[in-house]
């Protein structure tokens, strides 16, 4: 019994000395552990180690509330067969492209590329949207600027990226000549819809209009 007691005291003393040595040497970090979220590095001693993080995230790249909101929005995207979202830089959710191919209307079958830039203070400010494909449209000018009310005065933080994509799709189905960017196209749409349709078809086949060269889309 005495020998067993001495042995346990010796083991206890050795364990205490090892613990003191570990605390005194902060440059030695504990092996990495997987957190509940997985993948983050954890220091068991709280000295010289990394803060507990979510998967794929370090303390140096902690997400802002805006980035967290964007991530949520992206996870809920649903443009159906009409819209497709792509990320040129997979690690950057604030910059992405949306391709819209209307399945009805004047621009049916043509594919239009839109570039989205999400500001740092999103969702308190709307994303910036630019049409990268030349189009003859009352609400999109020949420089690619887009006139959509929820991108301006009607934006609210409760709105999301999906709402903007749906709004863009709706512009192809129901152009709004009463709130135009391309005033010539809007005037023609109001006064002579058949001539408007002919000009749209002409631009879809390629060619030049008002000094702008249009890509052949159909």
One Martini backbone bead per residue (centre of mass of N, CA, C, O) as a GRO file, in nm:
protein
  218
    1UNK     BB    1   0.057   0.062  -0.021
    2UNK     BB    2   0.300   0.255   0.006
    3UNK     BB    3   0.407   0.220  -0.284
    4UNK     BB    4   0.148   0.320  -0.429
    5UNK     BB    5   0.144   0.604  -0.303
    6UNK     BB    6   0.421   0.697  -0.411
    7UNK     BB    7   0.358   0.660  -0.710
    8UNK     BB    8   0.118   0.867  -0.727
    9UNK     BB    9   0.284   1.114  -0.629
   10UNK     BB   10   0.486   1.108  -0.862
   11UNK     BB   11   0.278   1.144  -1.095
   12UNK     BB   12   0.161   1.412  -0.995
   13UNK     BB   13   0.425   1.577  -1.000
   14UNK     BB   14   0.485   1.538  -1.302
   15UNK     BB   15   0.223   1.668  -1.412
   16UNK     BB   16   0.272   1.949  -1.285
   17UNK     BB   17   0.543   2.009  -1.429
   18UNK     BB   18   0.430   1.991  -1.722
   19UNK     BB   19   0.222   2.220  -1.697
   20UNK     BB   20   0.422   2.447  -1.621
   21UNK     BB   21   0.596   2.423  -1.879
   22UNK     BB   22   0.371   2.492  -2.084
   23UNK     BB   23   0.301   2.779  -1.975
   24UNK     BB   24   0.609   2.885  -1.999
   25UNK     BB   25   0.566   2.787  -2.324
   26UNK     BB   26   0.385   2.956  -2.564
   27UNK     BB   27   0.518   2.849  -2.840
   28UNK     BB   28   0.367   2.594  -2.749
   29UNK     BB   29   0.121   2.429  -2.908
   30UNK     BB   30  -0.146   2.272  -2.949
   31UNK     BB   31  -0.314   2.067  -3.101
   32UNK     BB   32  -0.537   2.051  -3.330
   33UNK     BB   33  -0.890   2.116  -3.335
   34UNK     BB   34  -1.215   2.037  -3.375
   35UNK     BB   35  -1.482   2.198  -3.395
   36UNK     BB   36  -1.809   2.210  -3.436
   37UNK     BB   37  -1.752   2.355  -3.715
   38UNK     BB   38  -1.466   2.319  -3.799
   39UNK     BB   39  -1.102   2.360  -3.867
   40UNK     BB   40  -1.004   2.506  -3.628
   41UNK     BB   41  -0.782   2.657  -3.417
   42UNK     BB   42  -0.669   2.540  -3.086
   43UNK     BB   43  -0.586   2.654  -2.764
   44UNK     BB   44  -0.557   2.506  -2.452
   45UNK     BB   45  -0.400   2.764  -2.302
   46UNK     BB   46  -0.439   3.064  -2.433
   47UNK     BB   47  -0.136   3.070  -2.562
   48UNK     BB   48  -0.038   3.146  -2.882
   49UNK     BB   49  -0.305   3.094  -3.006
   50UNK     BB   50  -0.602   3.043  -3.162
   51UNK     BB   51  -0.900   3.134  -3.224
   52UNK     BB   52  -1.202   3.029  -3.231
   53UNK     BB   53  -1.343   2.893  -3.531
   54UNK     BB   54  -1.469   2.868  -3.822
   55UNK     BB   55  -1.493   2.733  -4.104
   56UNK     BB   56  -1.253   2.895  -4.298
   57UNK     BB   57  -1.176   3.075  -4.034
   58UNK     BB   58  -1.010   3.347  -3.904
   59UNK     BB   59  -0.929   3.608  -3.701
   60UNK     BB   60  -0.840   3.781  -3.966
   61UNK     BB   61  -1.140   3.681  -4.117
   62UNK     BB   62  -1.374   3.809  -3.993
   63UNK     BB   63  -1.698   3.847  -4.029
   64UNK     BB   64  -1.923   4.055  -4.124
   65UNK     BB   65  -2.250   4.124  -4.122
   66UNK     BB   66  -2.265   4.158  -4.430
   67UNK     BB   67  -2.132   3.882  -4.505
   68UNK     BB   68  -2.339   3.708  -4.361
   69UNK     BB   69  -2.581   3.804  -4.529
   70UNK     BB   70  -2.476   3.721  -4.803
   71UNK     BB   71  -2.450   3.420  -4.743
   72UNK     BB   72  -2.752   3.384  -4.701
   73UNK     BB   73  -2.850   3.484  -4.975
   74UNK     BB   74  -2.693   3.282  -5.152
   75UNK     BB   75  -2.832   3.024  -5.023
   76UNK     BB   76  -3.131   3.147  -5.145
   77UNK     BB   77  -3.100   3.122  -5.433
   78UNK     BB   78  -3.367   3.161  -5.708
   79UNK     BB   79  -3.380   3.173  -6.069
   80UNK     BB   80  -3.397   2.925  -6.202
   81UNK     BB   81  -3.373   2.916  -6.558
   82UNK     BB   82  -3.311   3.232  -6.600
   83UNK     BB   83  -3.095   3.232  -6.361
   84UNK     BB   84  -2.731   3.277  -6.310
   85UNK     BB   85  -2.475   3.216  -6.068
   86UNK     BB   86  -2.139   3.358  -6.043
   87UNK     BB   87  -1.789   3.311  -5.916
   88UNK     BB   88  -1.482   3.421  -5.989
   89UNK     BB   89  -1.442   3.442  -5.663
   90UNK     BB   90  -1.517   3.214  -5.426
   91UNK     BB   91  -1.410   3.404  -5.168
   92UNK     BB   92  -1.606   3.632  -5.306
   93UNK     BB   93  -1.934   3.752  -5.226
   94UNK     BB   94  -1.924   4.070  -5.339
   95UNK     BB   95  -1.858   3.929  -5.632
   96UNK     BB   96  -2.083   3.885  -5.911
   97UNK     BB   97  -2.272   3.693  -6.151
   98UNK     BB   98  -2.564   3.746  -6.371
   99UNK     BB   99  -2.757   3.534  -6.575
  100UNK     BB  100  -3.003   3.628  -6.825
  101UNK     BB  101  -3.275   3.421  -6.979
  102UNK     BB  102  -3.534   3.483  -7.136
  103UNK     BB  103  -3.862   3.305  -7.199
  104UNK     BB  104  -3.983   3.592  -7.272
  105UNK     BB  105  -4.030   3.831  -7.497
  106UNK     BB  106  -3.817   4.044  -7.670
  107UNK     BB  107  -3.548   3.877  -7.526
  108UNK     BB  108  -3.574   3.596  -7.610
  109UNK     BB  109  -3.283   3.382  -7.561
  110UNK     BB  110  -3.110   3.588  -7.443
  111UNK     BB  111  -2.790   3.675  -7.294
  112UNK     BB  112  -2.736   3.841  -6.975
  113UNK     BB  113  -2.489   4.034  -6.808
  114UNK     BB  114  -2.437   4.078  -6.453
  115UNK     BB  115  -2.288   4.299  -6.217
  116UNK     BB  116  -2.205   4.249  -5.873
  117UNK     BB  117  -2.178   4.493  -5.598
  118UNK     BB  118  -2.111   4.470  -5.254
  119UNK     BB  119  -2.127   4.658  -4.996
  120UNK     BB  120  -2.018   4.693  -4.672
  121UNK     BB  121  -2.325   4.814  -4.578
  122UNK     BB  122  -2.464   4.569  -4.616
  123UNK     BB  123  -2.820   4.614  -4.626
  124UNK     BB  124  -2.828   4.943  -4.615
  125UNK     BB  125  -2.726   4.893  -4.906
  126UNK     BB  126  -2.726   4.844  -5.223
  127UNK     BB  127  -2.639   4.698  -5.488
  128UNK     BB  128  -2.430   4.699  -5.762
  129UNK     BB  129  -2.548   4.729  -6.107
  130UNK     BB  130  -2.430   4.584  -6.424
  131UNK     BB  131  -2.451   4.575  -6.768
  132UNK     BB  132  -2.234   4.382  -6.992
  133UNK     BB  133  -2.466   4.383  -7.207
  134UNK     BB  134  -2.582   4.500  -7.479
  135UNK     BB  135  -2.891   4.702  -7.477
  136UNK     BB  136  -3.230   4.758  -7.588
  137UNK     BB  137  -3.365   4.959  -7.322
  138UNK     BB  138  -3.545   5.163  -7.117
  139UNK     BB  139  -3.383   5.058  -6.824
  140UNK     BB  140  -3.113   5.035  -7.010
  141UNK     BB  141  -2.830   5.154  -7.095
  142UNK     BB  142  -2.547   5.169  -7.315
  143UNK     BB  143  -2.357   5.152  -7.035
  144UNK     BB  144  -2.529   4.956  -6.809
  145UNK     BB  145  -2.733   5.098  -6.665
  146UNK     BB  146  -2.980   5.059  -6.397
  147UNK     BB  147  -3.343   5.086  -6.369
  148UNK     BB  148  -3.428   5.024  -6.025
  149UNK     BB  149  -3.600   5.097  -5.748
  150UNK     BB  150  -3.442   4.893  -5.541
  151UNK     BB  151  -3.159   5.050  -5.616
  152UNK     BB  152  -3.282   5.293  -5.458
  153UNK     BB  153  -3.540   5.435  -5.285
  154UNK     BB  154  -3.671   5.122  -5.234
  155UNK     BB  155  -3.469   5.036  -5.046
  156UNK     BB  156  -3.432   4.760  -4.807
  157UNK     BB  157  -3.294   4.554  -4.566
  158UNK     BB  158  -3.509   4.318  -4.626
  159UNK     BB  159  -3.382   4.293  -4.873
  160UNK     BB  160  -3.234   4.107  -5.153
  161UNK     BB  161  -3.079   3.952  -5.406
  162UNK     BB  162  -3.332   3.815  -5.513
  163UNK     BB  163  -3.497   4.074  -5.559
  164UNK     BB  164  -3.311   4.185  -5.779
  165UNK     BB  165  -3.331   3.953  -5.979
  166UNK     BB  166  -3.638   3.969  -6.015
  167UNK     BB  167  -3.635   4.261  -6.117
  168UNK     BB  168  -3.472   4.206  -6.373
  169UNK     BB  169  -3.660   4.001  -6.498
  170UNK     BB  170  -3.908   4.194  -6.512
  171UNK     BB  171  -3.784   4.393  -6.722
  172UNK     BB  172  -3.819   4.182  -6.958
  173UNK     BB  173  -4.137   4.157  -6.929
  174UNK     BB  174  -4.176   4.477  -6.796
  175UNK     BB  175  -4.127   4.749  -6.918
  176UNK     BB  176  -4.050   5.101  -6.804
  177UNK     BB  177  -4.116   5.405  -6.966
  178UNK     BB  178  -4.162   5.596  -6.692
  179UNK     BB  179  -3.844   5.492  -6.601
  180UNK     BB  180  -3.588   5.596  -6.769
  181UNK     BB  181  -3.266   5.578  -6.948
  182UNK     BB  182  -3.369   5.516  -7.238
  183UNK     BB  183  -3.549   5.748  -7.397
  184UNK     BB  184  -3.577   5.648  -7.686
  185UNK     BB  185  -3.688   5.368  -7.618
  186UNK     BB  186  -3.931   5.470  -7.454
  187UNK     BB  187  -4.072   5.635  -7.675
  188UNK     BB  188  -4.103   5.400  -7.876
  189UNK     BB  189  -4.266   5.214  -7.687
  190UNK     BB  190  -4.513   5.414  -7.665
  191UNK     BB  191  -4.560   5.490  -7.987
  192UNK     BB  192  -4.394   5.218  -8.133
  193UNK     BB  193  -4.383   4.891  -8.079
  194UNK     BB  194  -4.293   4.773  -8.353
  195UNK     BB  195  -4.031   4.937  -8.384
  196UNK     BB  196  -3.907   4.842  -8.124
  197UNK     BB  197  -3.897   4.541  -8.196
  198UNK     BB  198  -3.714   4.574  -8.445
  199UNK     BB  199  -3.469   4.690  -8.292
  200UNK     BB  200  -3.425   4.456  -8.105
  201UNK     BB  201  -3.379   4.242  -8.327
  202UNK     BB  202  -3.137   4.384  -8.451
  203UNK     BB  203  -2.951   4.370  -8.195
  204UNK     BB  204  -2.964   4.056  -8.161
  205UNK     BB  205  -2.802   4.023  -8.451
  206UNK     BB  206  -2.641   4.263  -8.443
  207UNK     BB  207  -2.453   4.553  -8.460
  208UNK     BB  208  -2.541   4.906  -8.503
  209UNK     BB  209  -2.638   5.163  -8.247
  210UNK     BB  210  -2.558   5.467  -8.170
  211UNK     BB  211  -2.243   5.358  -8.173
  212UNK     BB  212  -2.329   5.065  -8.087
  213UNK     BB  213  -2.214   4.742  -8.034
  214UNK     BB  214  -2.373   4.435  -8.095
  215UNK     BB  215  -2.419   4.131  -7.989
  216UNK     BB  216  -2.480   3.821  -8.090
  217UNK     BB  217  -2.771   3.634  -7.938
  218UNK     BB  218  -2.956   3.471  -8.191
   0.00000   0.00000   0.00000
